[in-house]
mmCIF file of C-alpha atoms in Angstrom:
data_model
loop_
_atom_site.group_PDB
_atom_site.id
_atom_site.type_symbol
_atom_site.label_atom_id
_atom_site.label_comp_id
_atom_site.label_asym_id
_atom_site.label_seq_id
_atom_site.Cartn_x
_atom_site.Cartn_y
_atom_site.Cartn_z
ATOM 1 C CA UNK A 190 -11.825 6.266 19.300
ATOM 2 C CA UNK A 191 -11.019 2.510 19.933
ATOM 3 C CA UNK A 192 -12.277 1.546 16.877
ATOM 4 C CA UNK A 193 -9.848 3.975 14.843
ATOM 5 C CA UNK A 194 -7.138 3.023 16.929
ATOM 6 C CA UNK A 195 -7.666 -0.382 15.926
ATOM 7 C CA UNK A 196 -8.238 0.291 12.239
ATOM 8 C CA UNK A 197 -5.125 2.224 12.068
ATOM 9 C CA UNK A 198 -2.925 -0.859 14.173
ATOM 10 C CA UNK A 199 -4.568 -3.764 11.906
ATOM 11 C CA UNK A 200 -2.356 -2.597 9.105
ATOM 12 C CA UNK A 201 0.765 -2.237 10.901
ATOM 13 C CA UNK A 202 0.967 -5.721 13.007
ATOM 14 C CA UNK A 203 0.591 -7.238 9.778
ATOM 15 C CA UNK A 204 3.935 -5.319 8.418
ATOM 16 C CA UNK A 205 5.084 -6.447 11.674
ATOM 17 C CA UNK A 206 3.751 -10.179 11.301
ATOM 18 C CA UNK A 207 5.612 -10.225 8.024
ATOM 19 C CA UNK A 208 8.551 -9.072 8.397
ATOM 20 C CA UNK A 209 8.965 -11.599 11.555
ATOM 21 C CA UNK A 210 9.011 -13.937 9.036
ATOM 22 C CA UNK A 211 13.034 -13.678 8.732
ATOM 23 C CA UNK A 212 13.722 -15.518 11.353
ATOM 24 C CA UNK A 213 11.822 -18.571 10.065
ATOM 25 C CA UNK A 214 12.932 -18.353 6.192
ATOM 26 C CA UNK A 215 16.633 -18.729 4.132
ATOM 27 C CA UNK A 216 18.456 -16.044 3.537
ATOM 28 C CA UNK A 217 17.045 -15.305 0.193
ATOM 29 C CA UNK A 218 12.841 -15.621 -1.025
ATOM 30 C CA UNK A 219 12.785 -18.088 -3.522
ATOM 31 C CA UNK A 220 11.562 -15.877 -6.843
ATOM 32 C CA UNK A 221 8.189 -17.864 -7.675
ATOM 33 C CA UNK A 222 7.278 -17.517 -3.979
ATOM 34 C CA UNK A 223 7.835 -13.779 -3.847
ATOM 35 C CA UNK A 224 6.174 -13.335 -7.477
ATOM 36 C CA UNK A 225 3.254 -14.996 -5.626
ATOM 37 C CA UNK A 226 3.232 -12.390 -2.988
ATOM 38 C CA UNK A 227 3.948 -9.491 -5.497
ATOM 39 C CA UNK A 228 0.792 -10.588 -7.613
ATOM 40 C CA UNK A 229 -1.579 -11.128 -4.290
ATOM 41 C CA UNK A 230 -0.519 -8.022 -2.554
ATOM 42 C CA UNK A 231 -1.508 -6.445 -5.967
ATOM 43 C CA UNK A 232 -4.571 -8.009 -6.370
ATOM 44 C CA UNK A 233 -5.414 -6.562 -2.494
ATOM 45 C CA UNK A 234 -4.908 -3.093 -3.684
ATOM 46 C CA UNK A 235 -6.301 -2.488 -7.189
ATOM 47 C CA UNK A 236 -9.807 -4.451 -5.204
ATOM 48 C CA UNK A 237 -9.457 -2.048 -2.276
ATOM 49 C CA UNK A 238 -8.789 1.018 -4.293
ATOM 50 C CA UNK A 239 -12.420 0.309 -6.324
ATOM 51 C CA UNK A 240 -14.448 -1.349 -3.849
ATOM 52 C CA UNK A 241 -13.100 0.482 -0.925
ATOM 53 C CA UNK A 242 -12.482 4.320 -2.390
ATOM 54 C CA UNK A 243 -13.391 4.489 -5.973
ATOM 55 C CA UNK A 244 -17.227 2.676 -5.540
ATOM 56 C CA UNK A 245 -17.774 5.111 -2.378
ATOM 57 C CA UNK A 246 -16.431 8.174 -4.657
ATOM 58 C CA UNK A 247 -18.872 8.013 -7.416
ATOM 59 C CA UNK A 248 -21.838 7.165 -4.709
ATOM 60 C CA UNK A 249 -20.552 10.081 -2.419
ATOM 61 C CA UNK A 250 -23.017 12.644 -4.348
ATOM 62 C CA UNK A 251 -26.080 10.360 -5.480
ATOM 63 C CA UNK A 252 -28.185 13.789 -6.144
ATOM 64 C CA UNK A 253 -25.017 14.625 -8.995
ATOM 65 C CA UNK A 254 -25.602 13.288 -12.672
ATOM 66 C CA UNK A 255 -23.045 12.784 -15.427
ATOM 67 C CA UNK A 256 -20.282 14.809 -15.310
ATOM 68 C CA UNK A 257 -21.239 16.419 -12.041
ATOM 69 C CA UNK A 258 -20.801 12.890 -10.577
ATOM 70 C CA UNK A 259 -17.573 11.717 -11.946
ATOM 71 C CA UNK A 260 -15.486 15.086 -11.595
ATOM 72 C CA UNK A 261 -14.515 14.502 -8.150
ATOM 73 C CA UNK A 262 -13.306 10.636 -8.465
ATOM 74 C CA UNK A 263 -11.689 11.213 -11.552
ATOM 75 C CA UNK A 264 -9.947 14.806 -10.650
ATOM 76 C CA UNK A 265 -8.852 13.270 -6.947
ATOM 77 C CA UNK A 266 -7.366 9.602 -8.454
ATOM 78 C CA UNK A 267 -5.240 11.966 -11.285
ATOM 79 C CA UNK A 268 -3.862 13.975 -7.967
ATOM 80 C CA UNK A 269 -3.325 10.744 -6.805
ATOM 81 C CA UNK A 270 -1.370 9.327 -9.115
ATOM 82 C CA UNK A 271 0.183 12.777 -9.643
ATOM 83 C CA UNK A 272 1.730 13.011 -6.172
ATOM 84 C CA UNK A 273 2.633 9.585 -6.146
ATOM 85 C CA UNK A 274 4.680 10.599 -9.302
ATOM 86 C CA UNK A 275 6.389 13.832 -7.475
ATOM 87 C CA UNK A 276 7.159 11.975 -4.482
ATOM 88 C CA UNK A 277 9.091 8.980 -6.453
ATOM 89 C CA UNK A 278 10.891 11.554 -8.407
ATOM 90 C CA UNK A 279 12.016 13.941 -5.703
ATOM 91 C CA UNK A 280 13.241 10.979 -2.913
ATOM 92 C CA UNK A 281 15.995 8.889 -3.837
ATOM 93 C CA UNK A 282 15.190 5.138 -3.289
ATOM 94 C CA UNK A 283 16.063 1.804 -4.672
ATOM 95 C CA UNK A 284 13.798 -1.101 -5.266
ATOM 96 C CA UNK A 285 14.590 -4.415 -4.337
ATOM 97 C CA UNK A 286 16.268 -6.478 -7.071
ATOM 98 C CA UNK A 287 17.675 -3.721 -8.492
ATOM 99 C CA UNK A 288 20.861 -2.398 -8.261
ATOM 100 C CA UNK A 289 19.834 1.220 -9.539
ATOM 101 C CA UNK A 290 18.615 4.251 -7.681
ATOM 102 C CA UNK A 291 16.012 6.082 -8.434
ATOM 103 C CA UNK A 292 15.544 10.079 -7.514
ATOM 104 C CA UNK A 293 17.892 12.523 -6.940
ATOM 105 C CA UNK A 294 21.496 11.471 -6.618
ATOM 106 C CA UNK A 295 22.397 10.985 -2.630
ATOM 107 C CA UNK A 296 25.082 9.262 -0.799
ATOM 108 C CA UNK A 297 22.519 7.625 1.142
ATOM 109 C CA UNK A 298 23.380 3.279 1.971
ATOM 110 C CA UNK A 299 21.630 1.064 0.126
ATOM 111 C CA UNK A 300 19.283 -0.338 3.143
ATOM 112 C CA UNK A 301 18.341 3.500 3.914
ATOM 113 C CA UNK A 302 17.227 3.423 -0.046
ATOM 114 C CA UNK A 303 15.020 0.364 0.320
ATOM 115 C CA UNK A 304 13.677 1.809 3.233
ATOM 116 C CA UNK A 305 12.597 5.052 1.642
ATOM 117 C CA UNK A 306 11.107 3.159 -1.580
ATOM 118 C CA UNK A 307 9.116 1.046 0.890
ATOM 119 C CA UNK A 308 8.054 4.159 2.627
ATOM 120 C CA UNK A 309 7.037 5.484 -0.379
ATOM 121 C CA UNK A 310 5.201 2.131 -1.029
ATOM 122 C CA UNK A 311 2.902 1.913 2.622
ATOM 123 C CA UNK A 312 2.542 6.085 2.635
ATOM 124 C CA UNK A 313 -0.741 5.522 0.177
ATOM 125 C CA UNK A 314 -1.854 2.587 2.003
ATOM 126 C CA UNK A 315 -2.119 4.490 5.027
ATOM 127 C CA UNK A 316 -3.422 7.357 3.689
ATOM 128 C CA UNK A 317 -6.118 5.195 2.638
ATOM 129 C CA UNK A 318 -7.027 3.683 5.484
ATOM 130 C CA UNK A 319 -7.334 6.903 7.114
ATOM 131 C CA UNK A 320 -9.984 8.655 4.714
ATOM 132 C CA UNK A 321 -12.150 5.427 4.994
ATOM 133 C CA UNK A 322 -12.034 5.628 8.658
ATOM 134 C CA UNK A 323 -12.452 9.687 8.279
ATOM 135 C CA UNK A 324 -15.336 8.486 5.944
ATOM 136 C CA UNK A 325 -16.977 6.075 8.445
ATOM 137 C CA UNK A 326 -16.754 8.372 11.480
ATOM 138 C CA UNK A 327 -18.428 11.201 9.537
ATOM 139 C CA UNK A 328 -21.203 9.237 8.549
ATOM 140 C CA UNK A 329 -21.756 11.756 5.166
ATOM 141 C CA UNK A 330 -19.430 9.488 2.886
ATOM 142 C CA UNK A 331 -21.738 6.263 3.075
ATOM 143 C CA UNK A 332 -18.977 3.987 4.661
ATOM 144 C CA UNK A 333 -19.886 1.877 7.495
ATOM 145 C CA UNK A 334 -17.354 0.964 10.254
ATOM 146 C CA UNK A 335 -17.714 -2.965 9.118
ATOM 147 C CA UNK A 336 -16.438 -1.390 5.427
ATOM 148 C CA UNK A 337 -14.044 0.402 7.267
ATOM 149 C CA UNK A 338 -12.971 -2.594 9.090
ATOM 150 C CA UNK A 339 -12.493 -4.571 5.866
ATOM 151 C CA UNK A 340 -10.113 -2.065 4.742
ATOM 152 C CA UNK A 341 -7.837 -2.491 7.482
ATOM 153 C CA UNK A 342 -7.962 -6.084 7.659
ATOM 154 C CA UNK A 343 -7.798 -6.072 3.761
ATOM 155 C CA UNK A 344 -4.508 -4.165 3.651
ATOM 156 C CA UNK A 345 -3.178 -6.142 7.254
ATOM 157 C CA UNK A 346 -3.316 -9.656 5.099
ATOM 158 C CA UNK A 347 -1.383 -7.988 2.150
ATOM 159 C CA UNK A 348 1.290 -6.351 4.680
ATOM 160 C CA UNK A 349 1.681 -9.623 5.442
ATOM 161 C CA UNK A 350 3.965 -11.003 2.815
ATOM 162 C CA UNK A 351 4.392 -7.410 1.823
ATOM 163 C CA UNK A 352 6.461 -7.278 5.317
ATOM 164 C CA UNK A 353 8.360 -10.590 4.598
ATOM 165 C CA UNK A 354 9.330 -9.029 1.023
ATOM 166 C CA UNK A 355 10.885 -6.074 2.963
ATOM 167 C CA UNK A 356 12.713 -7.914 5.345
ATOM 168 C CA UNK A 357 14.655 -10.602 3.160
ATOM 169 C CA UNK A 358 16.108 -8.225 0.751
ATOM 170 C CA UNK A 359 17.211 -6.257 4.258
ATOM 171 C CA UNK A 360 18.738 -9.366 5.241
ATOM 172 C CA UNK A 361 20.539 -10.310 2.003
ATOM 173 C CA UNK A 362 22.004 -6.977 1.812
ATOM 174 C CA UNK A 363 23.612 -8.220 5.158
ATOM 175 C CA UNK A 364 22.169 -7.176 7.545
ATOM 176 C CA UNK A 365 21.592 -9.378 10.666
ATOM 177 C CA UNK A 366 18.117 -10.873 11.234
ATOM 178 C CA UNK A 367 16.998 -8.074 14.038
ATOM 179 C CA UNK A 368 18.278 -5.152 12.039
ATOM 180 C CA UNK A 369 16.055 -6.909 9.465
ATOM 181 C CA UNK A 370 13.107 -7.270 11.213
ATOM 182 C CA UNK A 371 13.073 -3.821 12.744
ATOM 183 C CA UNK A 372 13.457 -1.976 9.536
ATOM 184 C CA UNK A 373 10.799 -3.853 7.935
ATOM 185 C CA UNK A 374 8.631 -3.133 11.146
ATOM 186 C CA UNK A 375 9.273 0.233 11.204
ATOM 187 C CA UNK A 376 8.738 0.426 7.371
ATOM 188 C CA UNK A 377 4.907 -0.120 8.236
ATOM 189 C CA UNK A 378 4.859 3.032 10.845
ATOM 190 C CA UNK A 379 4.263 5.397 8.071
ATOM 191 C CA UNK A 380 0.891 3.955 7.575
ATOM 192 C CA UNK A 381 -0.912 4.326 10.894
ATOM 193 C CA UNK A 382 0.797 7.894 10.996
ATOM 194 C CA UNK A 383 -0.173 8.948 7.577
ATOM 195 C CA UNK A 384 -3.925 7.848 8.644
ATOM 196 C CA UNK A 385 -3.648 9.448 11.659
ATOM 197 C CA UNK A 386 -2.786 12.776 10.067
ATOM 198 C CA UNK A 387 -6.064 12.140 7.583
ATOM 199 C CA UNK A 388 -8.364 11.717 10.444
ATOM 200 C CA UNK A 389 -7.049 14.407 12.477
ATOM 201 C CA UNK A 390 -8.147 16.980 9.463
ATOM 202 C CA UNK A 391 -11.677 15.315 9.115
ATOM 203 C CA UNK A 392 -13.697 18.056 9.881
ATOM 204 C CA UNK A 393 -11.715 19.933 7.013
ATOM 205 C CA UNK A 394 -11.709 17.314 4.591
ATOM 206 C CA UNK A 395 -15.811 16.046 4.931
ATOM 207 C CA UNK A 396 -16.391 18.621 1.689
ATOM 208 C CA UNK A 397 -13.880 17.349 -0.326
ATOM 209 C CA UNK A 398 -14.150 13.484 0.992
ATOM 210 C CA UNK A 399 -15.157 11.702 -2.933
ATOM 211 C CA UNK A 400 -11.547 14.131 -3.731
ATOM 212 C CA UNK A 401 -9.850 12.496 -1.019
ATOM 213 C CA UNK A 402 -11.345 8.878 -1.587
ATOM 214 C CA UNK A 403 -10.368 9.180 -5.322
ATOM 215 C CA UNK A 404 -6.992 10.739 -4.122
ATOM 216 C CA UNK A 405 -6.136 7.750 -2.026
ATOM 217 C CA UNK A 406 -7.311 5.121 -4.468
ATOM 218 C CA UNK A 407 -4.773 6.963 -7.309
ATOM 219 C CA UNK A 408 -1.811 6.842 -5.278
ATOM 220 C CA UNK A 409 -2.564 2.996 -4.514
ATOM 221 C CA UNK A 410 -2.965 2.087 -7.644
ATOM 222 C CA UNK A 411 0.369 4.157 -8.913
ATOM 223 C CA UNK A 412 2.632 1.990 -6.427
ATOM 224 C CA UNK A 413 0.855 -1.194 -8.401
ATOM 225 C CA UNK A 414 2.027 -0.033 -11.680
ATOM 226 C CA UNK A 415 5.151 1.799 -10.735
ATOM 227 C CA UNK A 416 6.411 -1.240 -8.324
ATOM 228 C CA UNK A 417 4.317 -4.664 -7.892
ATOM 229 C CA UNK A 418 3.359 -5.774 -11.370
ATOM 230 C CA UNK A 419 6.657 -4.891 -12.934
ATOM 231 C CA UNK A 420 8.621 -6.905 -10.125
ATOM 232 C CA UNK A 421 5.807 -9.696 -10.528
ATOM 233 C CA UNK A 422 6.640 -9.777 -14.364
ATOM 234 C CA UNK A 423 10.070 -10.248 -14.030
ATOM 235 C CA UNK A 424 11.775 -13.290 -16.222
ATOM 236 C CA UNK A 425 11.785 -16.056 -15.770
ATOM 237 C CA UNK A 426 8.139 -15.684 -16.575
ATOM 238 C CA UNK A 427 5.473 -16.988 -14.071
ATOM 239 C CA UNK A 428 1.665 -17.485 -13.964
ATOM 240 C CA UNK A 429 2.064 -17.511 -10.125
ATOM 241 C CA UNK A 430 1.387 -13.562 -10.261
ATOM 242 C CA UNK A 431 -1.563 -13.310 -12.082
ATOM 243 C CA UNK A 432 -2.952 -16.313 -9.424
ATOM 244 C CA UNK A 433 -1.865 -14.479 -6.840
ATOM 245 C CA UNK A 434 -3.174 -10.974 -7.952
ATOM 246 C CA UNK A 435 -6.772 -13.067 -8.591
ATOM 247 C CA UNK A 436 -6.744 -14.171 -4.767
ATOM 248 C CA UNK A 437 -5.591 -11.082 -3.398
ATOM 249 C CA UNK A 438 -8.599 -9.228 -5.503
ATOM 250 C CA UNK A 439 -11.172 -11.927 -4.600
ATOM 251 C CA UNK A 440 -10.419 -11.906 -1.280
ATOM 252 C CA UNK A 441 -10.701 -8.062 -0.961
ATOM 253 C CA UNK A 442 -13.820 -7.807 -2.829
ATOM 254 C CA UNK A 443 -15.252 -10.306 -0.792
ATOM 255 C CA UNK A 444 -14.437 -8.696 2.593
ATOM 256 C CA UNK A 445 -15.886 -5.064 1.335
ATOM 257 C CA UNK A 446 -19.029 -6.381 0.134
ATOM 258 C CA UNK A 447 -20.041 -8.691 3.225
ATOM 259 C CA UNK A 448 -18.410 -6.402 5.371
ATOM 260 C CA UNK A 449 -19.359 -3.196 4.405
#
């Protein structure tokens, strides 16, 4: 039980960590830096979502051949993306450096917007910390609790900057440096909740856990397209990204493998 409590927490203090970075920084992330940060916290997911969920997918079932094999991986990361794709359609948000909603049309504030597109953002990443710690503590899905570890810490160093990119925009919509802060904390709740709520089915989801893997590694990899990479791309035009995204994946490949 400790050992899920801390692999659910490791994510959040680094949201936390982050986004404690306003009080230290100018009003405003200079754009390379935050391209940077866009790019690595990229590279952290797309490595996590095929080392972490994908990988442990396709080996959930080693008796399966061909088809047999892939069907769950491929049907659970297209429900992935799917409901990744519902959610950002139904919920009206607003990403940051943008001055266009998204969704349904609401008289919500801007800051509530960012909040609900970052919410939107972390929900997948701790959803998928939860179904490799469901994985672990079942023992059926071939995760260890080291590979489970990695995840969390994996996803903890990109909340990191991840937390400082929520935060700024907070404050340069106005808000004071506390305000700031606490939304961008808070923003990172949704993650050790939405694991919680994965683990706390486990014994219901064990049959369906290369679905739920898969499931987890879609809906990651959807807030990369949808959200990172664009905002990484912006002009002026940068190679700082695409270093960034190769640390971020290095780095997370790394920790699976000699963790897990």
């Amino acid at each position: 039980m400790n050992a899920i409590a801390l692999g659910l927490l490791i994510p959040f203090a680094g949201t936390v960590a982050g986004s404690a970075l306003v009080f230290f920084m100018k009003r405003d992330m200079p754009a390379q830096l935050q391209k940077t940060l866009l790019g690595f916290a990229s590279g952290v997911m797309v490595a996590a979502s095929v080392w972490s969920l994908l990988i442990p997918s396709l080996d959930f079932r080693p008796d399966a051949d061909g088809i047999a094999r892939v069907i769950p991986a491929a049907a659970g990361f297209l429900a992935g993306m799917a409901f990744l794709l519902l959610i950002d359609y139904i919920t009206p948000h607003l990403h940051t450096r943008t001055s266009n909603p998204e969704g349904p049309h609401t008289r919500l504030s801007r800051t509530a917007m960012l909040s609900l597109a970052v919410t939107i953002h972390n929900l997948p990443e701790g959803m998928a910390v939860g179904v490799v710690l469901a994985g672990a503590a079942s023992g059926d899905a071939g995760i260890s609790s080291a590979g489970a570890l990695a995840m969390s810490i994996g996803i903890a160093i990109q909340n990191i900057p991840e937390g400082a990119i929520i935060s700024m925009p907070m404050r340069a919509e106005g808000n004071s440096q506390w305000r700031s802060f606490t939304i961008g904390s808070l923003s990172g709740a949704v993650e050790p909740l939405g694991g919680l709520a994965v683990i706390m089915l486990t014994a219901l989801l064990t049959p369906v856990m290369p679905y739920m893997l898969s499931f987890a590694a879609g809906a990651m990899l959807y807030v990369v397209i949808e959200e990172l990479i664009p905002e990484a791309s912006e002009e002026p035009h940068s190679n700082l990204s695409t270093i960034g995204f190769a640390i971020g994946f290095t780095m997370m490949m790394v920790l699976d493998v000699v963790l897990g």
